[in-house]
Short mmCIF file of C-alpha atoms and ligand atoms in Angstrom, two decimals:
data_model
loop_
_atom_site.label_atom_id
_atom_site.label_comp_id
_atom_site.label_asym_id
_atom_site.label_seq_id
_atom_site.Cartn_x
_atom_site.Cartn_y
_atom_site.Cartn_z
CA MET A 253 -0.09 0.02 0.03
CA ARG A 254 1.19 3.53 -0.63
CA LEU A 255 1.56 5.50 2.81
CA ALA A 256 2.60 8.84 3.98
CA VAL A 257 3.76 9.67 7.38
CA ILE A 258 3.92 13.36 8.42
CA GLY A 259 6.39 13.91 11.08
CA THR A 260 9.52 12.23 11.67
CA GLY A 261 9.94 12.21 15.55
CA TYR A 262 10.34 8.90 17.55
CA VAL A 263 6.90 7.77 16.53
CA GLY A 264 6.74 9.06 12.98
CA LEU A 265 10.00 7.69 11.94
CA THR A 266 9.80 4.40 13.78
CA THR A 267 6.10 3.83 12.16
CA GLY A 268 7.40 4.84 8.72
CA VAL A 269 10.42 2.63 8.88
CA CYS A 270 8.61 -0.31 10.32
CA LEU A 271 5.52 0.02 7.90
CA ALA A 272 7.93 -0.09 5.14
CA GLU A 273 9.69 -3.20 6.52
CA ILE A 274 6.27 -5.00 6.47
CA GLY A 275 6.01 -4.39 2.77
CA HIS A 276 4.33 -0.93 2.15
CA THR A 277 5.77 2.00 0.06
CA VAL A 278 6.10 4.91 2.55
CA ILE A 279 7.17 8.26 2.15
CA CYS A 280 8.10 10.11 5.41
CA VAL A 281 7.64 13.98 5.47
CA ASP A 282 9.03 16.66 7.89
CA ASN A 283 9.30 20.27 7.41
CA ASP A 284 12.64 20.18 9.47
CA LYS A 285 15.09 20.41 6.49
CA LYS A 286 18.20 19.35 8.55
CA LYS A 287 16.14 16.24 9.82
CA ILE A 288 15.15 15.17 6.27
CA SER A 289 18.78 15.81 5.04
CA LEU A 290 20.18 13.61 7.63
CA LEU A 291 17.63 10.90 6.77
CA LYS A 292 18.26 11.23 3.07
CA LYS A 293 21.86 10.38 4.09
CA ASN A 294 20.57 7.15 5.96
CA LYS A 295 21.15 8.65 9.03
CA VAL A 296 18.63 8.53 12.08
CA PRO A 297 18.62 11.87 13.99
CA ILE A 298 17.67 9.84 17.28
CA TYR A 299 19.33 7.10 19.35
CA GLU A 300 17.02 4.12 18.93
CA PRO A 301 18.40 0.69 18.78
CA GLY A 302 17.90 -1.16 15.51
CA LEU A 303 16.05 1.63 13.58
CA GLU A 304 19.04 2.77 11.25
CA LYS A 305 19.50 -0.60 10.26
CA ILE A 306 16.13 -1.30 8.88
CA LEU A 307 15.88 2.14 7.51
CA LYS A 308 18.97 1.58 5.44
CA LYS A 309 17.53 -1.74 4.17
CA ASN A 310 14.14 -0.35 3.09
CA VAL A 311 15.69 2.80 1.46
CA LYS A 312 17.88 0.46 -0.49
CA SER A 313 14.77 -1.51 -1.52
CA ARG A 314 13.01 1.56 -2.44
CA ARG A 315 10.17 1.07 -0.21
CA LEU A 316 11.19 4.06 1.98
CA SER A 317 11.83 7.67 1.05
CA PHE A 318 11.94 11.03 2.67
CA ALA A 319 10.45 14.44 1.66
CA GLY A 320 10.33 17.91 2.78
CA ASN A 321 7.43 18.62 0.69
CA ILE A 322 4.05 17.49 1.88
CA LYS A 323 2.14 18.13 -1.30
CA ASP A 324 3.78 15.20 -3.24
CA ALA A 325 3.46 12.74 -0.54
CA ILE A 326 -0.19 13.44 -0.09
CA LYS A 327 -0.91 12.93 -3.83
CA LYS A 328 1.05 9.85 -4.08
CA SER A 329 -0.67 8.16 -0.88
CA GLU A 330 -3.97 6.56 -0.14
CA VAL A 331 -3.25 6.64 3.72
CA ILE A 332 -1.71 9.42 5.47
CA PHE A 333 -0.55 9.19 9.18
CA ILE A 334 -0.12 12.31 11.11
CA CYS A 335 2.60 11.88 13.60
CA VAL A 336 3.49 15.58 14.27
CA GLY A 337 4.18 16.64 17.98
CA THR A 338 1.60 17.86 20.16
CA PRO A 339 3.62 19.47 22.92
CA PRO A 340 2.22 20.71 26.20
CA ARG A 341 1.17 24.45 26.55
CA GLU A 342 1.46 26.42 29.68
CA ASP A 343 -1.99 25.28 31.14
CA GLY A 344 -1.07 21.59 30.46
CA SER A 345 -3.33 21.34 27.21
CA ALA A 346 -1.70 19.76 24.18
CA ASP A 347 -0.91 22.35 21.59
CA LEU A 348 -2.62 21.15 18.44
CA SER A 349 -1.53 23.73 16.07
CA TYR A 350 0.66 21.26 14.18
CA ILE A 351 -2.12 18.74 13.66
CA GLU A 352 -4.28 21.53 12.47
CA ASN A 353 -1.64 22.67 9.96
CA VAL A 354 -1.29 19.13 8.49
CA ALA A 355 -5.02 18.78 8.13
CA GLU A 356 -5.00 22.17 6.24
CA GLU A 357 -2.29 20.88 4.06
CA ILE A 358 -3.83 17.53 3.42
CA ALA A 359 -7.22 19.05 2.36
CA LYS A 360 -5.58 21.64 0.00
CA ASN A 361 -3.39 19.05 -1.76
CA MET A 362 -5.74 15.96 -2.00
CA ASP A 363 -7.24 15.00 -5.27
CA ASN A 364 -8.99 11.71 -4.68
CA TYR A 365 -10.07 9.57 -1.56
CA LYS A 366 -7.61 9.81 1.33
CA LEU A 367 -7.83 7.95 4.67
CA ILE A 368 -6.46 10.46 7.33
CA VAL A 369 -4.99 8.56 10.35
CA ASP A 370 -4.08 10.53 13.61
CA LYS A 371 -1.15 8.78 15.41
CA SER A 372 -0.04 11.73 17.60
CA THR A 373 -1.25 11.61 21.15
CA VAL A 374 -4.35 14.08 21.01
CA PRO A 375 -7.17 14.64 23.51
CA VAL A 376 -10.49 13.09 22.81
CA GLU A 377 -12.54 14.98 20.11
CA THR A 378 -9.52 15.87 18.01
CA GLY A 379 -10.64 13.51 15.21
CA GLU A 380 -13.87 15.56 14.96
CA LYS A 381 -11.66 18.83 14.50
CA VAL A 382 -9.64 17.18 11.93
CA GLU A 383 -12.44 16.18 9.95
CA ILE A 384 -14.04 19.78 10.13
CA THR A 385 -10.69 21.38 9.36
CA ILE A 386 -10.34 19.00 6.24
CA LYS A 387 -13.98 19.87 5.04
CA ARG A 388 -13.39 23.37 5.54
CA ASN A 389 -10.21 23.53 3.36
CA LEU A 390 -11.16 21.16 0.56
CA LYS A 391 -11.23 22.60 -2.90
CA LYS A 392 -13.92 20.32 -4.22
CA ASN A 393 -16.15 17.60 -2.75
CA ILE A 394 -13.88 14.76 -2.39
CA SER A 395 -14.57 11.84 -0.01
CA PHE A 396 -12.20 11.10 2.74
CA ASP A 397 -12.16 9.30 6.34
CA VAL A 398 -10.53 10.36 9.46
CA ALA A 399 -9.18 7.55 11.89
CA SER A 400 -7.58 7.45 15.09
CA ASN A 401 -4.59 4.92 15.56
CA PRO A 402 -2.71 5.58 18.92
CA GLU A 403 0.90 4.36 19.16
CA PHE A 404 2.01 2.40 22.14
CA LEU A 405 5.84 2.13 21.55
CA ARG A 406 8.34 2.94 24.07
CA GLU A 407 11.49 4.74 23.24
CA GLY A 408 14.51 2.60 23.54
CA SER A 409 12.42 -0.46 22.31
CA ALA A 410 10.50 1.18 19.55
CA VAL A 411 11.24 -1.15 16.92
CA TYR A 412 10.36 -4.20 19.01
CA ASP A 413 7.31 -2.69 20.20
CA THR A 414 6.16 -1.73 16.69
CA PHE A 415 6.65 -5.40 15.40
CA ASN A 416 5.39 -6.97 18.61
CA PRO A 417 2.32 -4.86 19.69
CA ASP A 418 0.04 -6.31 22.35
CA ARG A 419 -2.59 -4.75 20.50
CA VAL A 420 -3.37 -2.39 17.48
CA VAL A 421 -6.33 -0.05 18.12
CA ILE A 422 -8.08 1.62 15.41
CA GLY A 423 -10.80 4.15 15.92
CA VAL A 424 -12.87 4.49 12.72
CA SER A 425 -16.19 5.77 11.70
CA SER A 426 -16.69 3.81 8.39
CA LYS A 427 -16.20 0.14 7.22
CA ARG A 428 -13.86 1.57 4.24
CA ALA A 429 -11.47 2.98 6.88
CA GLU A 430 -11.62 -0.07 9.18
CA ASP A 431 -10.92 -2.32 6.16
CA ILE A 432 -7.96 -0.32 5.03
CA LEU A 433 -6.29 0.03 8.15
CA LYS A 434 -6.71 -3.75 8.74
CA LYS A 435 -5.01 -4.26 5.63
CA VAL A 436 -2.12 -2.03 6.54
CA TYR A 437 -1.42 -3.95 9.89
CA ARG A 438 -2.28 -7.50 8.60
CA PRO A 439 1.32 -8.44 8.23
CA LEU A 440 1.92 -7.89 11.84
CA LYS A 441 -0.62 -10.76 12.76
CA THR A 442 -1.73 -9.05 15.89
CA GLN A 443 -4.80 -8.58 17.56
CA ILE A 444 -6.58 -5.52 16.10
CA LEU A 445 -9.12 -3.69 18.20
CA VAL A 446 -11.60 -1.73 16.27
CA THR A 447 -13.55 1.13 18.12
CA ASP A 448 -15.17 4.62 17.55
CA ILE A 449 -12.74 7.38 17.04
CA LYS A 450 -13.39 8.90 20.57
CA SER A 451 -12.80 5.52 22.42
CA ALA A 452 -9.43 5.20 20.44
CA GLU A 453 -8.35 8.73 21.43
CA ILE A 454 -9.13 7.99 25.25
CA ILE A 455 -7.41 4.70 25.09
CA LYS A 456 -4.15 6.44 24.68
CA HIS A 457 -4.55 8.83 27.33
CA ALA A 458 -5.93 6.31 29.60
CA SER A 459 -3.19 3.64 29.13
CA ASN A 460 -0.37 6.25 29.75
CA SER A 461 -2.09 7.59 32.75
CA PHE A 462 -2.75 4.14 34.10
CA LEU A 463 0.75 3.05 33.72
CA ALA A 464 1.91 6.24 35.27
CA THR A 465 -0.41 5.56 38.22
CA LYS A 466 1.10 2.25 38.56
CA ILE A 467 4.74 3.91 39.04
CA SER A 468 3.44 6.34 41.33
CA PHE A 469 1.44 3.84 43.29
CA ILE A 470 4.80 1.60 43.65
CA ASN A 471 6.78 4.74 44.62
CA ALA A 472 4.18 5.67 47.53
CA VAL A 473 4.51 1.93 48.63
CA ALA A 474 8.44 2.30 48.67
CA ASN A 475 7.94 5.14 50.91
CA ILE A 476 6.04 2.95 53.33
CA CYS A 477 8.55 0.06 52.94
CA GLU A 478 11.26 2.77 53.73
CA ARG A 479 9.71 3.75 56.99
CA CYS A 480 9.08 0.13 58.30
CA GLY A 481 12.09 -1.78 56.91
CA ALA A 482 10.29 -3.83 54.14
CA ASP A 483 11.56 -4.42 50.64
CA VAL A 484 9.57 -2.76 47.77
CA GLU A 485 11.16 -5.20 45.37
CA LYS A 486 9.69 -8.15 47.18
CA VAL A 487 6.29 -6.36 47.59
CA ALA A 488 6.18 -5.58 43.77
CA GLU A 489 7.13 -9.38 43.11
CA GLY A 490 4.41 -10.53 45.25
CA MET A 491 1.93 -8.14 43.95
CA GLY A 492 2.92 -8.99 40.48
CA LEU A 493 2.43 -12.52 40.54
CA ASP A 494 -1.24 -11.70 40.66
CA LYS A 495 -2.14 -11.85 37.02
CA ARG A 496 -4.64 -8.96 37.53
CA ILE A 497 -2.01 -6.77 38.78
CA GLY A 498 1.07 -7.87 36.94
CA ARG A 499 4.78 -7.10 37.59
CA SER A 500 5.59 -4.54 34.92
CA PHE A 501 5.76 -0.91 35.57
CA LEU A 502 5.99 -1.59 39.43
CA ASN A 503 9.70 -0.52 39.50
CA ALA A 504 10.12 1.94 42.32
CA GLY A 505 12.51 4.72 41.52
CA ILE A 506 12.96 8.49 41.00
CA GLY A 507 9.78 8.86 39.23
CA PHE A 508 8.54 8.71 35.64
CA GLY A 509 9.78 11.24 32.98
CA GLY A 510 10.20 11.41 29.24
CA PHE A 511 8.14 13.31 26.82
CA CYS A 512 5.01 10.98 27.17
CA PHE A 513 3.82 10.30 30.68
CA PRO A 514 4.36 13.77 32.20
CA LYS A 515 2.72 15.76 29.17
CA ASP A 516 0.03 13.03 28.60
CA LEU A 517 -1.10 13.02 32.32
CA GLU A 518 -1.39 16.80 32.17
CA ALA A 519 -3.39 16.61 28.96
CA PHE A 520 -5.68 14.07 30.31
CA LEU A 521 -6.22 15.96 33.35
CA TRP A 522 -7.07 19.10 31.23
CA ILE A 523 -9.47 17.54 28.92
CA SER A 524 -11.17 15.77 31.69
CA LYS A 525 -11.70 19.17 33.38
CA LYS A 526 -12.87 20.68 30.15
CA LEU A 527 -15.37 17.86 30.04
CA GLY A 528 -16.48 18.84 33.46
CA TYR A 529 -14.68 16.01 35.47
CA ASN A 530 -12.19 16.68 38.31
CA PHE A 531 -9.61 13.72 37.98
CA GLU A 532 -8.20 14.03 41.37
CA LEU A 533 -6.58 10.42 41.27
CA LEU A 534 -4.28 11.92 38.37
CA LYS A 535 -3.31 15.15 40.29
CA ASN A 536 -2.09 12.57 43.23
CA VAL A 537 -0.07 10.79 40.65
CA LYS A 538 1.69 13.74 39.49
CA GLU A 539 2.40 14.88 42.89
CA ILE A 540 3.73 11.69 44.10
CA ASN A 541 6.14 11.78 41.03
CA GLU A 542 7.26 15.35 41.78
CA LYS A 543 8.06 14.39 45.50
CA GLN A 544 9.92 11.27 44.46
CA LYS A 545 12.55 13.17 42.48
CA GLN A 546 13.26 15.31 45.67
CA HIS A 547 13.20 12.08 47.95
CA LEU A 548 16.34 11.25 46.11
CA VAL A 549 17.81 14.59 46.72
CA LYS A 550 16.75 14.28 50.44
CA LYS A 551 18.63 10.92 50.73
CA ILE A 552 21.81 12.36 49.36
CA GLU A 553 21.47 15.37 51.82
CA ASP A 554 20.70 13.10 54.79
CA THR A 555 24.04 11.05 53.86
CA LEU A 556 26.38 13.79 52.92
CA TRP A 557 24.98 16.43 55.56
CA VAL A 558 26.16 19.61 54.06
CA ILE A 559 25.95 19.77 50.20
CA LYS A 560 27.75 22.87 49.49
CA GLY A 561 31.30 22.25 48.19
CA LYS A 562 30.55 18.38 47.79
CA THR A 563 31.31 16.65 44.57
CA ILE A 564 28.45 14.35 43.34
CA GLY A 565 28.84 12.02 40.65
CA ILE A 566 25.93 11.03 38.47
CA LEU A 567 25.70 7.88 36.51
CA GLY A 568 22.77 8.28 33.76
CA LEU A 569 20.98 11.39 32.74
CA ALA A 570 18.37 10.12 30.13
CA PHE A 571 14.94 9.54 31.51
CA LYS A 572 15.41 5.85 31.06
CA PRO A 573 17.93 3.39 29.38
CA ASN A 574 18.60 2.98 25.76
CA THR A 575 17.49 6.36 24.67
CA ASP A 576 19.19 9.73 24.35
CA ASP A 577 15.91 11.44 25.25
CA MET A 578 16.39 14.13 28.11
CA ARG A 579 12.84 15.69 27.90
CA PHE A 580 11.30 15.77 31.49
CA ALA A 581 14.20 13.55 32.67
CA PRO A 582 14.02 13.29 36.32
CA SER A 583 17.98 13.97 36.57
CA ILE A 584 17.19 17.47 35.38
CA ASP A 585 15.32 18.51 38.68
CA ILE A 586 17.59 16.34 40.69
CA ILE A 587 20.81 18.01 39.50
CA ASN A 588 19.11 21.49 39.72
CA SER A 589 18.16 20.87 43.26
CA LEU A 590 21.69 19.60 44.04
CA GLN A 591 23.49 22.47 42.19
CA SER A 592 21.21 25.09 44.00
CA GLU A 593 22.65 23.66 47.35
CA GLY A 594 26.15 24.30 45.86
CA ALA A 595 27.15 20.81 44.85
CA ARG A 596 29.76 20.20 42.03
CA ILE A 597 28.19 17.72 39.66
CA LYS A 598 30.31 15.20 37.51
CA ALA A 599 27.91 13.15 35.24
CA TYR A 600 28.24 10.25 32.99
CA ASP A 601 25.80 9.17 30.41
CA SER A 602 27.38 7.89 27.06
CA LYS A 603 24.14 8.44 24.90
CA ALA A 604 22.46 11.36 26.44
CA LYS A 605 25.42 13.63 27.24
CA GLU A 606 24.93 15.90 23.82
CA ARG A 607 21.39 16.45 24.72
CA ALA A 608 22.07 16.89 28.28
CA LYS A 609 24.51 19.89 27.45
CA GLU A 610 21.51 21.72 25.85
CA ILE A 611 19.62 21.61 29.17
CA LEU A 612 22.10 21.08 32.11
CA GLU A 613 24.58 24.15 32.96
CA ASN A 614 27.80 23.89 34.92
CA VAL A 615 28.05 20.04 34.64
CA ILE A 616 31.28 18.15 34.08
CA TYR A 617 30.74 15.68 31.57
CA CYS A 618 32.74 12.58 31.99
CA SER A 619 33.52 9.92 29.27
CA ASN A 620 33.22 6.92 31.47
CA PRO A 621 31.64 5.98 34.77
CA TYR A 622 35.19 5.83 36.78
CA GLU A 623 35.91 9.53 35.72
CA ALA A 624 32.54 10.35 37.48
CA ALA A 625 33.34 8.48 40.58
CA LYS A 626 37.02 9.78 40.80
CA GLY A 627 37.26 12.02 43.79
CA SER A 628 33.36 12.10 44.36
CA ASP A 629 31.92 12.43 47.85
CA CYS A 630 28.95 10.20 46.59
CA LEU A 631 27.65 8.59 43.52
CA ALA A 632 23.92 8.98 42.45
CA ILE A 633 22.58 6.36 39.92
CA LEU A 634 19.71 8.16 38.00
CA THR A 635 19.39 5.80 35.01
CA GLU A 636 19.80 2.01 34.94
CA TRP A 637 21.94 1.58 31.78
CA ASP A 638 23.39 -1.94 31.39
CA GLU A 639 26.70 -0.23 31.44
CA VAL A 640 25.88 1.13 34.89
CA LYS A 641 24.67 -2.32 36.06
CA LYS A 642 27.98 -3.96 34.89
CA ILE A 643 30.52 -1.27 36.36
CA ASP A 644 33.52 -2.62 38.29
CA LEU A 645 32.47 -1.66 41.70
CA LYS A 646 35.84 -2.60 43.38
CA LYS A 647 37.45 -0.03 41.04
CA ILE A 648 34.65 2.53 41.69
CA LYS A 649 35.21 2.16 45.53
CA LYS A 650 38.89 2.86 45.15
CA LEU A 651 38.48 6.00 43.07
CA MET A 652 35.82 7.81 45.35
CA LYS A 653 36.45 10.17 48.16
CA HIS A 654 34.08 8.15 50.26
CA PRO A 655 32.27 4.99 49.06
CA ILE A 656 28.77 6.28 49.06
CA ILE A 657 26.29 5.29 46.41
CA ILE A 658 22.61 6.60 46.31
CA ASP A 659 20.91 4.40 43.86
CA GLY A 660 17.71 6.10 42.62
CA ARG A 661 16.99 2.76 40.46
CA ASN A 662 17.76 -0.07 42.64
CA VAL A 663 20.46 -1.55 40.42
CA PHE A 664 22.59 -3.24 43.01
CA ASP A 665 21.79 -5.91 45.85
CA PRO A 666 21.94 -3.88 49.21
CA ASP A 667 23.62 -6.77 51.16
CA LYS A 668 26.30 -7.16 48.47
CA MET A 669 27.01 -3.57 48.46
CA LYS A 670 27.34 -3.42 52.42
CA LYS A 671 29.69 -6.41 52.27
CA MET A 672 31.83 -4.59 49.68
CA GLY A 673 32.15 -1.78 52.14
CA PHE A 674 29.87 0.74 50.41
CA LEU A 675 27.39 3.06 52.22
CA TYR A 676 24.59 2.08 49.89
CA LYS A 677 21.14 3.47 49.95
CA SER A 678 18.38 2.66 47.28
CA ILE A 679 14.50 3.28 46.99
CA GLY A 680 12.08 1.36 49.13
CA ARG A 681 14.36 -1.19 50.63
C1 UGA B 211 5.63 5.46 27.37
C2 UGA B 211 4.44 4.25 27.17
O1 UGA B 211 5.02 3.18 27.79
C3 UGA B 211 4.31 3.79 25.73
O2 UGA B 211 3.42 2.70 25.68
C4 UGA B 211 3.65 4.90 24.90
O3 UGA B 211 3.62 4.55 23.70
C5 UGA B 211 4.70 6.18 25.03
O4 UGA B 211 4.87 6.55 26.44
C6 UGA B 211 4.12 7.21 24.24
O5 UGA B 211 3.03 7.86 24.57
O6 UGA B 211 4.76 7.65 23.43
P1 UGA B 211 8.14 5.88 27.19
O7 UGA B 211 7.84 7.34 27.61
O8 UGA B 211 9.03 5.77 25.79
O9 UGA B 211 6.77 5.08 26.74
O10 UGA B 211 8.94 5.03 28.36
P2 UGA B 211 8.56 3.99 29.33
O11 UGA B 211 9.30 2.86 29.24
O12 UGA B 211 6.92 3.82 29.49
O13 UGA B 211 9.12 4.81 30.62
C7 UGA B 211 8.42 6.01 31.09
C8 UGA B 211 9.03 6.40 32.29
O14 UGA B 211 8.50 5.60 33.62
C9 UGA B 211 10.68 6.41 32.54
O15 UGA B 211 11.19 7.62 33.05
C10 UGA B 211 10.85 5.03 33.34
O16 UGA B 211 12.13 5.20 34.14
C11 UGA B 211 9.69 5.26 34.30
N1 UGA B 211 9.44 3.85 34.78
C12 UGA B 211 8.82 2.88 34.04
C13 UGA B 211 9.42 3.58 36.26
O17 UGA B 211 9.88 4.50 36.95
N2 UGA B 211 9.20 2.45 36.75
C14 UGA B 211 8.52 1.45 36.13
O18 UGA B 211 8.35 0.33 36.52
C15 UGA B 211 8.41 1.79 34.61
#
């Protein structure tokens, strides 16, 4: 099938590349000239394991191409996926101006039937607005359908998630749209859930908010565990064995970050309020998450006493492993708080370093974990990279001024760390 994907961010690029891999002819469009010129050179502008390899393969077999101009892509494609950003506005609502622009462009340039599929995360009722916008800007009476097809891929495992989804959700208002989208996804051989457009839109916000709720819930439980000497890892294991609960997303830590959970939680709260419902639960989820970052800062303060003048080594800056994404990373607030108390920060993250430099000031960036440990009063683990899990702890101990590790991701076994002579503190145990 001939498909166009508008927007080459994490979602758009992965979607475009993977749809080409399963046999479709895909044009990926972006108005960011720099991005398109990189992509045309077979270079992926983000760090996403496995993506570049499949991209190259599909460009070579001519199923995948990139364009800066939307017009041509619209004319050549039967299905158009909108994957542009919906960044948060001051009041927490999603900025839908990029979606509106694309809808207008599609209307102005289509000359036969098109299925316009929204993949960007949007508040409920956006599908309706897209339909109205297209109708308003059409030059002549051409039939079209709008659909919602939310994306559930995770950064860092985006390619795997796209090929192995738990489900594909398609929100449609016509049989024609349903049949086309089913045909697009048939090669994935996965469960396809067909709903109305509004329900599909809510499935996305509700899923992300629910996962964020699971994380805040276990972080709240971790606080109880710390107060009474229980082990949150064991608690999560015991809870997770219940199939109705499940073990995933019950890892206590320094809270969730990234460009999805914080933003989508805000947007879901905003749309709920707009629809007349006060979603108190989500407010608490947000509050627990904010407190969890400061909880780690407090652990460091309690251990080091005066922060001013102390050197703190940071292992991991990205909001989670296997990504270079720094957007809403808990490390930002944690480092800012430590710096405001006068700490000297040395940090190591092999992938997120360049992006971190754009956000964090006065940080000494190290080229390996040992450099970050050297002469430090304490090490704080903020991202559970495999590289961090495998560090040579004996070497770290020798290099540090004091063998103190504050682990925000529960990477190491507390008993082993104690035996090795570390003062080791983690979350909820
Ligand atoms: C999330 C969802 O998991 C995807 O399904 C969704 O498609 C995506 O948002 C999106 O809306 O685009 P992502 O933000 O890439 O994916 O990352 P996650 O793996 O979900 O992690 C989010 C945050 O939660 C990270 O900061 C992570 O460290 C934290 N987390 C996750 C925990 O603190 N504990 C856990 O048990 C799991």
